[in-house]
RNA sequence: GCGGGAGUAGCUCAGUGGUAGAGCAUCAGCUUCCCAAGCUGAGGGCCGUGGGUUCGAUCCCCAUUUCCCGCUCCA
């Protein structure tokens, strides 16, 4: 079956079995926003717990925080988001290509510079060593003409950008007769602003209200709390701060189900290190994180690293962990060496000294940061797409049958255990309830007595329940039940008293965590 | 955002210018059978939304919204 078909079925399955619903569906939905259903929320919580425990519980030198979504607006100036997330865009109607309007105009400025430089080059060849470039630039008529054009355009462009005057940017592009490099045409749409940060107002009166942003990443909440945590937690470098929380980006194109959403959740850990050691720590975390992914057993071949060639303004090394989704290898997690960019910026903008006194060195420094940042929703999609299987099996009447099963890692499964009476009489239902009452404090249990036992097993397969316990007449005599395993469909007869330890062992972190060290 | 396709029951889909159907699913009862399809019955849809044409629109036209594919974008 084609991968796209599997993806479609997966999306349908997520809805049908209470994993993921489209947001506001009864009102026609809201673009690229999704809700998690009764099973989805359990899976998502389990994913978050698995990450959190592997960070905070497993590492003495990593602690967690939970910072607010609203933050002081200056934070986003310091972080660079206000500038980087505000792009005036324009489309060429013929080539259907989209450009940043400011980049088009900057290219035009560069063309003038190029022309001037060419004149200088020519003159250099002609006059040799005795050539005075400064004087030449001031006197050559062609350079003067170009310089004038450049100056005029630059002033106009800077003003338009400063005023966020989109119509003026469009007018500049028209006046400069800038053409699309692909189609060569000057058939442009209007310039539109795509502000990737959501804004709202804080303060209830119009005059007193100030514009604030919904955070586009959780990392800044960690950076601005660096001093608080380091001091109150008596943290010594190297140490990390972990956080799970929502972030918001007004994506131009948000698609592929929950892969790219406008409201999403991140699990981030910022690791503070001594300057100069950051690349060693970068390698260490790269290694640790890929082990974490592989520990879930979805197949090592389904992961790869993608090294960034073009680095962001703050980074000196960056790598993505990519997973093979039904629509191809895509980023799940990013590991970035962010240098001291963020803390230095906050130091500058806030005026507070954000440094660490290193007793070994006997001096203070702004720590360097290695970040691991994973999208919860992408992780969710990874887990569920890797787990979704359609199996051809032989039915009892000899016919071929398709069994749809979510082979979720038991530790992540929403429901760990279904307890069902083989028939709903002779005291079997009561016995089943008794077992659930005993085990529900340890595991998420589900009771089902409707339909044939085979049908009930299939229902549990569809939501990924790893264990089904069935009460039959023998149970009433000797206190044993059958336990049926989701993946193999095999059954064992075991004592009721042993159920807790059997299941506990299968959903223990211990083995998974052993692989992380 | 641009181009293309689609939107009918929880799911998969029929259907017609005269105010809607099937299979599966759901629920109740019977059946008691350890791997989904036994019997009986029930609930559920202003046919994505708004406007237009028409005596009358789920169907034709326009707009809009959502989803899918491609492009584009992506610290």
Short mmCIF file of N, CA and C (backbone and C1' of nucleotides) in Angstrom, two decimals, chain A residues 15 22 28 32 81 85 91 96-98 217 253 255 260 312 314 395-396 422-424 453-455 457-459 472 482 484 489 491, chain B residues 1-3 7 10-12 25-29 31-37 48-49 65-75:
data_model
loop_
_atom_site.label_atom_id
_atom_site.label_comp_id
_atom_site.label_asym_id
_atom_site.label_seq_id
_atom_site.Cartn_x
_atom_site.Cartn_y
_atom_site.Cartn_z
N UNK A 15 -8.97 9.64 14.56
CA UNK A 15 -10.26 10.23 14.89
C UNK A 15 -11.22 9.17 15.42
N UNK A 22 -10.06 17.17 14.98
CA UNK A 22 -9.81 18.52 14.51
C UNK A 22 -10.46 19.50 15.48
N UNK A 28 -16.95 23.71 11.61
CA UNK A 28 -16.16 23.62 10.39
C UNK A 28 -14.67 23.58 10.61
N UNK A 32 -5.29 24.00 11.05
CA UNK A 32 -4.04 23.55 11.66
C UNK A 32 -4.06 23.61 13.19
N UNK A 81 13.23 37.41 17.83
CA UNK A 81 12.00 36.95 17.20
C UNK A 81 11.19 38.07 16.57
N UNK A 85 10.68 37.16 12.82
CA UNK A 85 9.38 36.57 12.57
C UNK A 85 8.43 37.51 11.83
N UNK A 91 4.15 37.82 -3.83
CA UNK A 91 4.13 36.70 -4.77
C UNK A 91 4.17 37.22 -6.20
N UNK A 96 4.39 32.05 -9.65
CA UNK A 96 3.83 31.54 -8.40
C UNK A 96 4.88 31.44 -7.31
N UNK A 97 5.96 32.17 -7.49
CA UNK A 97 7.01 32.13 -6.48
C UNK A 97 6.79 33.24 -5.46
N UNK A 98 7.16 32.94 -4.25
CA UNK A 98 7.01 33.93 -3.19
C UNK A 98 8.38 34.44 -2.76
N UNK A 217 8.36 29.95 21.23
CA UNK A 217 9.19 28.83 21.67
C UNK A 217 9.26 28.89 23.19
N UNK A 253 1.97 28.15 6.05
CA UNK A 253 1.43 26.88 5.61
C UNK A 253 1.57 25.91 6.77
N UNK A 255 0.37 22.21 7.77
CA UNK A 255 -0.31 21.05 7.20
C UNK A 255 0.28 19.75 7.71
N UNK A 260 2.63 19.94 11.71
CA UNK A 260 2.88 21.38 11.83
C UNK A 260 1.60 22.08 12.23
N UNK A 312 21.58 29.02 12.18
CA UNK A 312 20.83 30.19 12.64
C UNK A 312 21.79 31.20 13.26
N UNK A 314 22.17 32.34 16.02
CA UNK A 314 22.64 32.12 17.39
C UNK A 314 23.48 30.86 17.55
N UNK A 395 -9.12 -15.87 9.78
CA UNK A 395 -10.27 -15.80 10.65
C UNK A 395 -10.72 -17.21 11.03
N UNK A 396 -11.59 -17.29 12.04
CA UNK A 396 -12.00 -18.59 12.54
C UNK A 396 -12.73 -19.41 11.48
N UNK A 422 -15.74 -13.52 29.98
CA UNK A 422 -15.97 -14.25 28.74
C UNK A 422 -17.44 -14.19 28.37
N UNK A 423 -18.30 -14.33 29.38
CA UNK A 423 -19.74 -14.17 29.17
C UNK A 423 -20.27 -13.29 30.30
N UNK A 424 -21.40 -12.64 30.03
CA UNK A 424 -21.85 -11.72 31.09
C UNK A 424 -22.92 -12.35 31.98
N UNK A 453 -15.96 -12.20 22.43
CA UNK A 453 -14.64 -11.94 23.00
C UNK A 453 -13.64 -11.52 21.91
N UNK A 454 -13.76 -12.14 20.75
CA UNK A 454 -12.85 -11.81 19.64
C UNK A 454 -12.98 -10.35 19.23
N UNK A 455 -14.22 -9.93 19.18
CA UNK A 455 -14.48 -8.55 18.81
C UNK A 455 -13.90 -7.58 19.84
N UNK A 457 -11.34 -8.16 21.76
CA UNK A 457 -9.88 -8.14 21.60
C UNK A 457 -9.49 -7.17 20.49
N UNK A 458 -10.24 -7.20 19.41
CA UNK A 458 -9.91 -6.33 18.28
C UNK A 458 -10.08 -4.85 18.62
N UNK A 459 -11.11 -4.58 19.40
CA UNK A 459 -11.30 -3.19 19.82
C UNK A 459 -10.10 -2.70 20.63
N UNK A 472 -13.00 -16.48 32.89
CA UNK A 472 -13.87 -17.55 32.40
C UNK A 472 -14.35 -18.38 33.59
N UNK A 482 -6.92 -15.78 31.92
CA UNK A 482 -6.01 -15.79 30.77
C UNK A 482 -5.57 -14.36 30.50
N UNK A 484 -3.88 -12.16 27.52
CA UNK A 484 -3.68 -12.22 26.07
C UNK A 484 -2.82 -11.04 25.66
N UNK A 489 -0.90 -12.15 20.06
CA UNK A 489 -2.24 -12.71 20.21
C UNK A 489 -2.22 -14.03 20.98
N UNK A 491 -1.90 -16.44 24.46
CA UNK A 491 -2.49 -16.34 25.78
C UNK A 491 -1.77 -17.23 26.78
P G B 1 -4.69 32.86 3.06
"O5'" G B 1 -3.52 32.92 1.99
"C5'" G B 1 -3.23 34.19 1.45
"C4'" G B 1 -2.22 34.00 0.40
"C3'" G B 1 -2.64 33.10 -0.76
"O3'" G B 1 -3.42 33.81 -1.69
"C1'" G B 1 -0.44 32.53 -0.05
P C B 2 -4.53 33.08 -2.57
"O5'" C B 2 -3.65 32.38 -3.70
"C5'" C B 2 -2.95 33.17 -4.65
"C4'" C B 2 -2.17 32.29 -5.59
"C3'" C B 2 -2.96 31.14 -6.19
"O3'" C B 2 -3.72 31.55 -7.31
"C1'" C B 2 -0.89 30.32 -5.37
P G B 3 -5.12 30.82 -7.64
"O5'" G B 3 -4.65 29.41 -8.19
"C5'" G B 3 -4.05 29.32 -9.48
"C4'" G B 3 -3.64 27.91 -9.76
"C3'" G B 3 -4.72 26.85 -9.58
"O3'" G B 3 -5.61 26.77 -10.68
"C1'" G B 3 -2.72 26.11 -8.56
P G B 7 -17.36 15.82 -2.96
"O5'" G B 7 -17.36 16.16 -1.40
"C5'" G B 7 -17.00 15.17 -0.44
"C4'" G B 7 -16.87 15.80 0.94
"C3'" G B 7 -18.20 16.22 1.56
"O3'" G B 7 -18.20 15.88 2.95
"C1'" G B 7 -16.70 18.06 1.50
P G B 10 -22.23 11.60 12.24
"O5'" G B 10 -20.87 10.84 12.55
"C5'" G B 10 -19.91 11.39 13.46
"C4'" G B 10 -18.86 10.34 13.71
"C3'" G B 10 -18.28 9.72 12.45
"O3'" G B 10 -17.13 10.42 12.04
"C1'" G B 10 -19.11 8.00 13.85
P C B 11 -16.80 10.57 10.48
"O5'" C B 11 -16.36 9.10 10.06
"C5'" C B 11 -15.10 8.57 10.48
"C4'" C B 11 -14.91 7.20 9.87
"C3'" C B 11 -15.02 7.16 8.36
"O3'" C B 11 -13.79 7.46 7.74
"C1'" C B 11 -16.37 5.46 9.29
P U B 12 -13.80 8.12 6.30
"O5'" U B 12 -14.30 6.95 5.35
"C5'" U B 12 -13.46 5.83 5.08
"C4'" U B 12 -14.17 4.88 4.13
"C3'" U B 12 -14.74 5.54 2.88
"O3'" U B 12 -13.75 5.73 1.88
"C1'" U B 12 -16.35 4.08 3.81
P A B 25 -20.10 -4.00 12.66
"O5'" A B 25 -19.83 -2.52 13.20
"C5'" A B 25 -18.50 -2.09 13.54
"C4'" A B 25 -18.53 -0.65 13.99
"C3'" A B 25 -19.39 -0.37 15.23
"O3'" A B 25 -18.69 -0.66 16.43
"C1'" A B 25 -19.89 1.22 13.56
P U B 26 -19.48 -1.20 17.68
"O5'" U B 26 -20.41 0.02 18.07
"C5'" U B 26 -19.83 1.24 18.57
"C4'" U B 26 -20.93 2.21 18.89
"C3'" U B 26 -21.99 1.70 19.85
"O3'" U B 26 -21.57 1.82 21.19
"C1'" U B 26 -23.03 2.76 18.01
P C B 27 -21.86 0.63 22.23
"O5'" C B 27 -23.41 0.86 22.53
"C5'" C B 27 -23.84 2.06 23.16
"C4'" C B 27 -25.34 2.13 23.15
"C3'" C B 27 -26.05 0.87 23.64
"O3'" C B 27 -26.08 0.79 25.05
"C1'" C B 27 -27.07 1.62 21.65
P A B 28 -26.07 -0.63 25.75
"O5'" A B 28 -27.58 -1.11 25.55
"C5'" A B 28 -28.65 -0.43 26.21
"C4'" A B 28 -29.97 -1.07 25.85
"C3'" A B 28 -30.01 -2.59 25.98
"O3'" A B 28 -30.23 -3.00 27.31
"C1'" A B 28 -30.94 -1.96 23.90
P G B 29 -29.62 -4.35 27.81
"O5'" G B 29 -30.53 -5.43 27.06
"C5'" G B 29 -31.89 -5.61 27.45
"C4'" G B 29 -32.60 -6.52 26.49
"C3'" G B 29 -32.00 -7.92 26.32
"O3'" G B 29 -32.33 -8.79 27.38
"C1'" G B 29 -32.55 -7.04 24.20
P U B 31 -30.80 -15.59 26.20
"O5'" U B 31 -29.85 -15.96 24.97
"C5'" U B 31 -30.25 -16.94 24.01
"C4'" U B 31 -29.19 -17.10 22.96
"C3'" U B 31 -27.82 -17.54 23.50
"O3'" U B 31 -27.76 -18.94 23.67
"C1'" U B 31 -27.55 -15.73 21.97
P U B 32 -27.20 -19.47 25.03
"O5'" U B 32 -25.65 -19.19 24.98
"C5'" U B 32 -24.80 -19.88 24.06
"C4'" U B 32 -23.37 -19.53 24.36
"C3'" U B 32 -22.86 -20.08 25.70
"O3'" U B 32 -21.49 -20.36 25.55
"C1'" U B 32 -22.67 -17.73 25.69
P C B 33 -20.84 -21.68 25.61
"O5'" C B 33 -19.46 -21.19 24.95
"C5'" C B 33 -19.07 -21.82 23.75
"C4'" C B 33 -18.83 -20.81 22.65
"C3'" C B 33 -17.70 -19.81 22.83
"O3'" C B 33 -16.45 -20.44 22.69
"C1'" C B 33 -19.52 -18.91 21.61
P C B 34 -15.37 -20.04 23.82
"O5'" C B 34 -14.23 -19.43 22.94
"C5'" C B 34 -14.43 -18.27 22.13
"C4'" C B 34 -13.09 -17.61 21.94
"C3'" C B 34 -11.99 -18.56 21.52
"O3'" C B 34 -11.15 -17.88 20.61
"C1'" C B 34 -11.39 -17.45 23.52
P C B 35 -11.17 -18.38 19.07
"O5'" C B 35 -11.16 -17.04 18.28
"C5'" C B 35 -12.30 -16.18 18.29
"C4'" C B 35 -11.85 -14.79 17.92
"C3'" C B 35 -11.06 -14.73 16.63
"O3'" C B 35 -11.33 -13.49 16.02
"C1'" C B 35 -9.78 -13.84 18.37
P A B 36 -12.24 -13.43 14.66
"O5'" A B 36 -12.88 -12.00 14.91
"C5'" A B 36 -13.50 -11.69 16.15
"C4'" A B 36 -14.59 -10.70 15.90
"C3'" A B 36 -15.37 -10.94 14.62
"O3'" A B 36 -16.73 -10.60 14.82
"C1'" A B 36 -14.40 -8.81 14.56
P A B 37 -17.77 -11.77 15.11
"O5'" A B 37 -18.43 -12.05 13.67
"C5'" A B 37 -19.84 -12.00 13.59
"C4'" A B 37 -20.24 -11.10 12.46
"C3'" A B 37 -20.81 -11.84 11.24
"O3'" A B 37 -22.23 -11.98 11.31
"C1'" A B 37 -19.17 -10.30 10.56
P G B 48 -22.87 19.08 2.22
"O5'" G B 48 -22.00 19.86 3.30
"C5'" G B 48 -22.02 19.47 4.67
"C4'" G B 48 -21.31 20.53 5.49
"C3'" G B 48 -21.93 21.92 5.44
"O3'" G B 48 -23.00 22.07 6.33
"C1'" G B 48 -19.59 22.06 5.14
P U B 49 -24.27 23.00 5.93
"O5'" U B 49 -23.68 24.48 6.06
"C5'" U B 49 -23.34 25.02 7.34
"C4'" U B 49 -22.78 26.42 7.17
"C3'" U B 49 -23.66 27.37 6.36
"O3'" U B 49 -24.68 27.96 7.13
"C1'" U B 49 -21.43 27.50 5.58
P U B 65 -11.94 31.97 3.60
"O5'" U B 65 -12.33 30.68 4.43
"C5'" U B 65 -12.88 30.81 5.75
"C4'" U B 65 -13.42 29.48 6.20
"C3'" U B 65 -12.43 28.32 6.14
"O3'" U B 65 -11.61 28.28 7.31
"C1'" U B 65 -14.45 27.66 5.14
P U B 66 -10.13 27.71 7.19
"O5'" U B 66 -10.39 26.15 7.15
"C5'" U B 66 -10.87 25.47 8.30
"C4'" U B 66 -11.22 24.05 7.96
"C3'" U B 66 -10.11 23.24 7.30
"O3'" U B 66 -9.18 22.73 8.25
"C1'" U B 66 -12.11 22.93 6.09
P C B 67 -7.68 22.50 7.77
"O5'" C B 67 -7.79 21.14 6.95
"C5'" C B 67 -8.13 19.93 7.59
"C4'" C B 67 -8.39 18.86 6.56
"C3'" C B 67 -7.26 18.60 5.58
"O3'" C B 67 -6.26 17.76 6.14
"C1'" C B 67 -9.28 18.77 4.39
P C B 68 -4.77 17.89 5.59
"O5'" C B 68 -4.84 17.17 4.17
"C5'" C B 68 -5.11 15.78 4.08
"C4'" C B 68 -5.19 15.37 2.62
"C3'" C B 68 -4.00 15.78 1.77
"O3'" C B 68 -2.91 14.88 1.90
"C1'" C B 68 -5.99 16.36 0.64
P C B 69 -1.41 15.46 1.76
"O5'" C B 69 -1.27 15.68 0.19
"C5'" C B 69 -1.28 14.58 -0.70
"C4'" C B 69 -1.14 15.06 -2.13
"C3'" C B 69 -0.01 16.06 -2.37
"O3'" C B 69 1.25 15.42 -2.50
"C1'" C B 69 -1.97 16.86 -3.40
P G B 70 2.58 16.22 -2.05
"O5'" G B 70 2.73 17.33 -3.18
"C5'" G B 70 3.09 16.95 -4.50
"C4'" G B 70 3.05 18.14 -5.41
"C3'" G B 70 3.91 19.34 -4.99
"O3'" G B 70 5.28 19.16 -5.32
"C1'" G B 70 1.78 20.10 -5.64
P C B 71 6.40 19.84 -4.41
"O5'" C B 71 6.20 21.38 -4.71
"C5'" C B 71 6.56 21.94 -5.97
"C4'" C B 71 6.12 23.38 -6.05
"C3'" C B 71 6.79 24.34 -5.08
"O3'" C B 71 8.09 24.72 -5.50
"C1'" C B 71 4.47 24.77 -5.16
P U B 72 9.23 24.95 -4.42
"O5'" U B 72 8.67 26.16 -3.56
"C5'" U B 72 8.57 27.47 -4.13
"C4'" U B 72 7.86 28.38 -3.17
"C3'" U B 72 8.52 28.51 -1.79
"O3'" U B 72 9.57 29.45 -1.79
"C1'" U B 72 6.20 28.15 -1.53
P C B 73 10.85 29.22 -0.92
"O5'" C B 73 10.28 29.43 0.54
"C5'" C B 73 9.82 30.71 0.94
"C4'" C B 73 9.16 30.61 2.29
"C3'" C B 73 10.02 30.01 3.40
"O3'" C B 73 10.90 30.97 3.94
"C1'" C B 73 7.87 29.03 3.46
P C B 74 12.38 30.50 4.35
"O5'" C B 74 12.10 29.66 5.67
"C5'" C B 74 11.46 30.25 6.78
"C4'" C B 74 11.04 29.19 7.74
"C3'" C B 74 12.15 28.26 8.23
"O3'" C B 74 12.86 28.85 9.33
"C1'" C B 74 10.27 26.98 7.59
P A B 75 14.42 29.17 9.18
"O5'" A B 75 14.93 29.28 10.68
"C5'" A B 75 16.25 29.74 10.81
"C4'" A B 75 16.70 29.58 12.24
"C3'" A B 75 16.26 28.28 12.92
"O3'" A B 75 17.34 27.73 13.64
"C1'" A B 75 15.58 30.15 14.19
#
